[in-house]
PDB file of C-alpha atoms (C1' of nucleotides) in Angstrom:
ATOM      1  CA  UNK A 198      -3.126  64.863  76.622  1.00  0.00           C
ATOM      2  CA  UNK A 199      -2.448  62.824  73.517  1.00  0.00           C
ATOM      3  CA  UNK A 200       1.203  63.027  74.261  1.00  0.00           C
ATOM      4  CA  UNK A 201       0.870  61.204  77.553  1.00  0.00           C
ATOM      5  CA  UNK A 202      -1.332  58.546  76.000  1.00  0.00           C
ATOM      6  CA  UNK A 203       1.250  57.939  73.323  1.00  0.00           C
ATOM      7  CA  UNK A 204       3.927  57.625  75.943  1.00  0.00           C
ATOM      8  CA  UNK A 205       1.885  55.123  77.896  1.00  0.00           C
ATOM      9  CA  UNK A 206       1.081  53.121  74.786  1.00  0.00           C
ATOM     10  CA  UNK A 207       4.736  52.837  73.899  1.00  0.00           C
ATOM     11  CA  UNK A 208       5.601  51.916  77.458  1.00  0.00           C
ATOM     12  CA  UNK A 209       3.002  49.172  77.360  1.00  0.00           C
ATOM     13  CA  UNK A 210       4.639  47.805  74.227  1.00  0.00           C
ATOM     14  CA  UNK A 211       7.899  47.194  76.006  1.00  0.00           C
ATOM     15  CA  UNK A 212       8.396  43.416  76.102  1.00  0.00           C
ATOM     16  CA  UNK A 213       9.063  41.742  79.402  1.00  0.00           C
ATOM     17  CA  UNK A 214      12.711  41.412  80.270  1.00  0.00           C
ATOM     18  CA  UNK A 215      13.592  44.503  78.252  1.00  0.00           C
ATOM     19  CA  UNK A 216      14.011  48.133  79.157  1.00  0.00           C
ATOM     20  CA  UNK A 217      13.877  51.428  77.329  1.00  0.00           C
ATOM     21  CA  UNK A 218      14.953  54.982  77.929  1.00  0.00           C
ATOM     22  CA  UNK A 219      12.975  58.193  78.107  1.00  0.00           C
ATOM     23  CA  UNK A 220      14.991  59.393  75.182  1.00  0.00           C
ATOM     24  CA  UNK A 221      14.020  56.409  73.052  1.00  0.00           C
ATOM     25  CA  UNK A 222      10.359  56.945  73.802  1.00  0.00           C
ATOM     26  CA  UNK A 223      10.641  60.585  72.897  1.00  0.00           C
ATOM     27  CA  UNK A 224      12.406  59.648  69.692  1.00  0.00           C
ATOM     28  CA  UNK A 225       9.666  57.143  68.856  1.00  0.00           C
ATOM     29  CA  UNK A 226       7.199  60.003  69.190  1.00  0.00           C
ATOM     30  CA  UNK A 227       9.374  62.093  66.894  1.00  0.00           C
ATOM     31  CA  UNK A 228      10.074  64.611  69.594  1.00  0.00           C
ATOM     32  CA  UNK A 229      12.834  65.472  72.011  1.00  0.00           C
ATOM     33  CA  UNK A 230      10.634  65.931  75.029  1.00  0.00           C
ATOM     34  CA  UNK A 231      12.229  63.298  77.231  1.00  0.00           C
ATOM     35  CA  UNK A 232      11.327  65.610  80.040  1.00  0.00           C
ATOM     36  CA  UNK A 233       7.658  65.449  79.203  1.00  0.00           C
ATOM     37  CA  UNK A 234       7.967  61.683  78.867  1.00  0.00           C
ATOM     38  CA  UNK A 235       9.189  61.470  82.422  1.00  0.00           C
ATOM     39  CA  UNK A 236       6.327  63.682  83.503  1.00  0.00           C
ATOM     40  CA  UNK A 237       3.811  61.514  81.705  1.00  0.00           C
ATOM     41  CA  UNK A 238       5.095  58.373  83.388  1.00  0.00           C
ATOM     42  CA  UNK A 239       5.142  60.194  86.678  1.00  0.00           C
ATOM     43  CA  UNK A 240       1.424  60.812  86.480  1.00  0.00           C
ATOM     44  CA  UNK A 241       0.831  57.370  85.034  1.00  0.00           C
ATOM     45  CA  UNK A 242      -2.875  56.864  85.826  1.00  0.00           C
ATOM     46  CA  UNK A 243      -2.531  53.356  84.386  1.00  0.00           C
ATOM     47  CA  UNK A 244      -0.110  52.279  87.074  1.00  0.00           C
ATOM     48  CA  UNK A 245      -0.484  48.466  86.772  1.00  0.00           C
ATOM     49  CA  UNK A 246      -1.363  48.777  83.124  1.00  0.00           C
ATOM     50  CA  UNK A 247       1.839  50.548  82.164  1.00  0.00           C
ATOM     51  CA  UNK A 248       5.150  48.925  83.182  1.00  0.00           C
ATOM     52  CA  UNK A 249       6.845  52.222  83.878  1.00  0.00           C
ATOM     53  CA  UNK A 250       9.576  50.399  85.782  1.00  0.00           C
ATOM     54  CA  UNK A 251      10.970  49.256  82.438  1.00  0.00           C
ATOM     55  CA  UNK A 252      11.789  52.825  81.532  1.00  0.00           C
ATOM     56  CA  UNK A 253      15.235  53.927  82.625  1.00  0.00           C
ATOM     57  CA  UNK A 254      17.617  56.759  81.982  1.00  0.00           C
ATOM     58  CA  UNK A 255      19.831  56.962  78.927  1.00  0.00           C
ATOM     59  CA  UNK A 256      22.914  55.929  80.877  1.00  0.00           C
ATOM     60  CA  UNK A 257      21.234  52.784  82.162  1.00  0.00           C
ATOM     61  CA  UNK A 258      20.526  54.048  85.658  1.00  0.00           C
ATOM     62  CA  UNK A 259      16.976  53.605  86.887  1.00  0.00           C
ATOM     63  CA  UNK A 260      16.390  57.277  87.417  1.00  0.00           C
ATOM     64  CA  UNK A 261      13.666  58.257  89.816  1.00  0.00           C
ATOM     65  CA  UNK A 262      10.537  56.308  90.581  1.00  0.00           C
ATOM     66  CA  UNK A 263       7.375  56.993  92.480  1.00  0.00           C
ATOM     67  CA  UNK A 264       7.405  54.021  94.837  1.00  0.00           C
ATOM     68  CA  UNK A 265      11.100  53.774  95.465  1.00  0.00           C
ATOM     69  CA  UNK A 266      13.558  52.694  92.832  1.00  0.00           C
ATOM     70  CA  UNK A 267      14.629  49.783  95.006  1.00  0.00           C
ATOM     71  CA  UNK A 268      11.325  48.057  94.481  1.00  0.00           C
ATOM     72  CA  UNK A 269      11.585  48.625  90.741  1.00  0.00           C
ATOM     73  CA  UNK A 270      15.019  47.077  90.707  1.00  0.00           C
ATOM     74  CA  UNK A 271      13.550  44.001  92.281  1.00  0.00           C
ATOM     75  CA  UNK A 272      10.773  43.906  89.698  1.00  0.00           C
ATOM     76  CA  UNK A 273      13.243  44.186  86.842  1.00  0.00           C
ATOM     77  CA  UNK A 274      15.335  41.412  88.304  1.00  0.00           C
ATOM     78  CA  UNK A 275      12.197  39.309  88.456  1.00  0.00           C
ATOM     79  CA  UNK A 276      11.669  39.901  84.760  1.00  0.00           C
ATOM     80  CA  UNK A 277      15.216  38.888  83.989  1.00  0.00           C
ATOM     81  CA  UNK A 278      16.933  42.267  83.891  1.00  0.00           C
ATOM     82  CA  UNK A 279      20.036  42.264  86.040  1.00  0.00           C
ATOM     83  CA  UNK A 280      20.800  45.408  87.955  1.00  0.00           C
ATOM     84  CA  UNK A 281      24.351  46.354  88.773  1.00  0.00           C
ATOM     85  CA  UNK A 282      25.083  49.262  91.087  1.00  0.00           C
ATOM     86  CA  UNK A 283      21.704  50.878  90.426  1.00  0.00           C
ATOM     87  CA  UNK A 284      22.308  50.422  86.711  1.00  0.00           C
ATOM     88  CA  UNK A 285      21.106  47.929  84.122  1.00  0.00           C
ATOM     89  CA  UNK A 286      23.602  45.204  83.299  1.00  0.00           C
ATOM     90  CA  UNK A 287      24.046  44.688  79.530  1.00  0.00           C
ATOM     91  CA  UNK A 288      21.994  47.804  79.147  1.00  0.00           C
ATOM     92  CA  UNK A 289      22.493  48.093  75.404  1.00  0.00           C
ATOM     93  CA  UNK A 290      21.590  44.452  75.001  1.00  0.00           C
ATOM     94  CA  UNK A 291      18.378  44.688  77.004  1.00  0.00           C
ATOM     95  CA  UNK A 292      17.448  48.036  75.567  1.00  0.00           C
ATOM     96  CA  UNK A 293      14.264  47.784  73.514  1.00  0.00           C
ATOM     97  CA  UNK A 294      14.225  49.795  70.300  1.00  0.00           C
ATOM     98  CA  UNK A 295      10.967  50.863  68.730  1.00  0.00           C
TER      99      UNK A 295
ATOM    100  C1'  DC B 144      -1.475  83.910  79.254  1.00  0.00           C
ATOM    101  C1'  DT B 145       2.899  83.666  82.141  1.00  0.00           C
ATOM    102  C1'  DA B 146       5.691  81.246  85.435  1.00  0.00           C
ATOM    103  C1'  DA B 147       7.300  77.166  87.678  1.00  0.00           C
ATOM    104  C1'  DT B 148       8.199  72.193  87.726  1.00  0.00           C
ATOM    105  C1'  DG B 149       9.956  67.407  86.707  1.00  0.00           C
ATOM    106  C1'  DA B 150      10.624  59.609  86.967  1.00  0.00           C
ATOM    107  C1'  DC B 151      15.811  63.600  81.641  1.00  0.00           C
ATOM    108  C1'  DA B 152      20.071  64.543  78.714  1.00  0.00           C
ATOM    109  C1'  DT B 153      24.206  66.800  77.604  1.00  0.00           C
ATOM    110  C1'  DT B 154      27.987  69.837  78.426  1.00  0.00           C
ATOM    111  C1'  DT B 155      31.328  72.034  81.896  1.00  0.00           C
ATOM    112  C1'  DG B 156      34.009  72.517  86.127  1.00  0.00           C
TER     113       DG B 156
ATOM    114  C1'  DA C  89      35.562  59.940  86.753  1.00  0.00           C
ATOM    115  C1'  DC C  90      32.290  62.688  89.580  1.00  0.00           C
ATOM    116  C1'  DA C  91      29.528  66.843  90.596  1.00  0.00           C
ATOM    117  C1'  DA C  92      27.341  70.945  89.089  1.00  0.00           C
ATOM    118  C1'  DA C  93      25.163  73.863  85.622  1.00  0.00           C
ATOM    119  C1'  DT C  94      22.384  74.481  81.479  1.00  0.00           C
ATOM    120  C1'  DG C  95      19.008  73.234  78.009  1.00  0.00           C
ATOM    121  C1'  DC C  96      14.541  70.898  76.601  1.00  0.00           C
ATOM    122  C1'  DC C  97       9.548  69.842  76.133  1.00  0.00           C
ATOM    123  C1'  DA C  98       4.935  69.287  77.813  1.00  0.00           C
ATOM    124  C1'  DT C  99       2.114  69.700  81.789  1.00  0.00           C
ATOM    125  C1'  DT C 100       0.343  72.048  85.882  1.00  0.00           C
ATOM    126  C1'  DA C 101      -0.441  76.008  89.012  1.00  0.00           C
TER     127       DA C 101
END
DNA sequence: CTAATGACATTTG
DNA sequence: ACAAATGCCATTA
């Protein structure tokens, strides 16, 4: 319960034009449950409230998304994040650290 | 309470 | 470098 809320709160804190990884979120929560983080975002009852599309995998790939990763790619590009071959360009540069 | 699952990550083949 | 297997944590059935 609390865990998911924490995940969503952190996800909400991600500034526009930046991205983060499930691992980073888990680390911010002082845990290694990147799996659970993915699960939390998957449920994501605060769909428009939480920009889950800014959360990507550790290698910069978008990972899986509920409404098609293609749409998320477009959203990220709108926010200024360039996507290259299903991966974030300048990933380390755009990566948001908590 | 036990078992299965997933929007992951890391190590092997 | 790519594909498959294994490990992880919290949630859900």
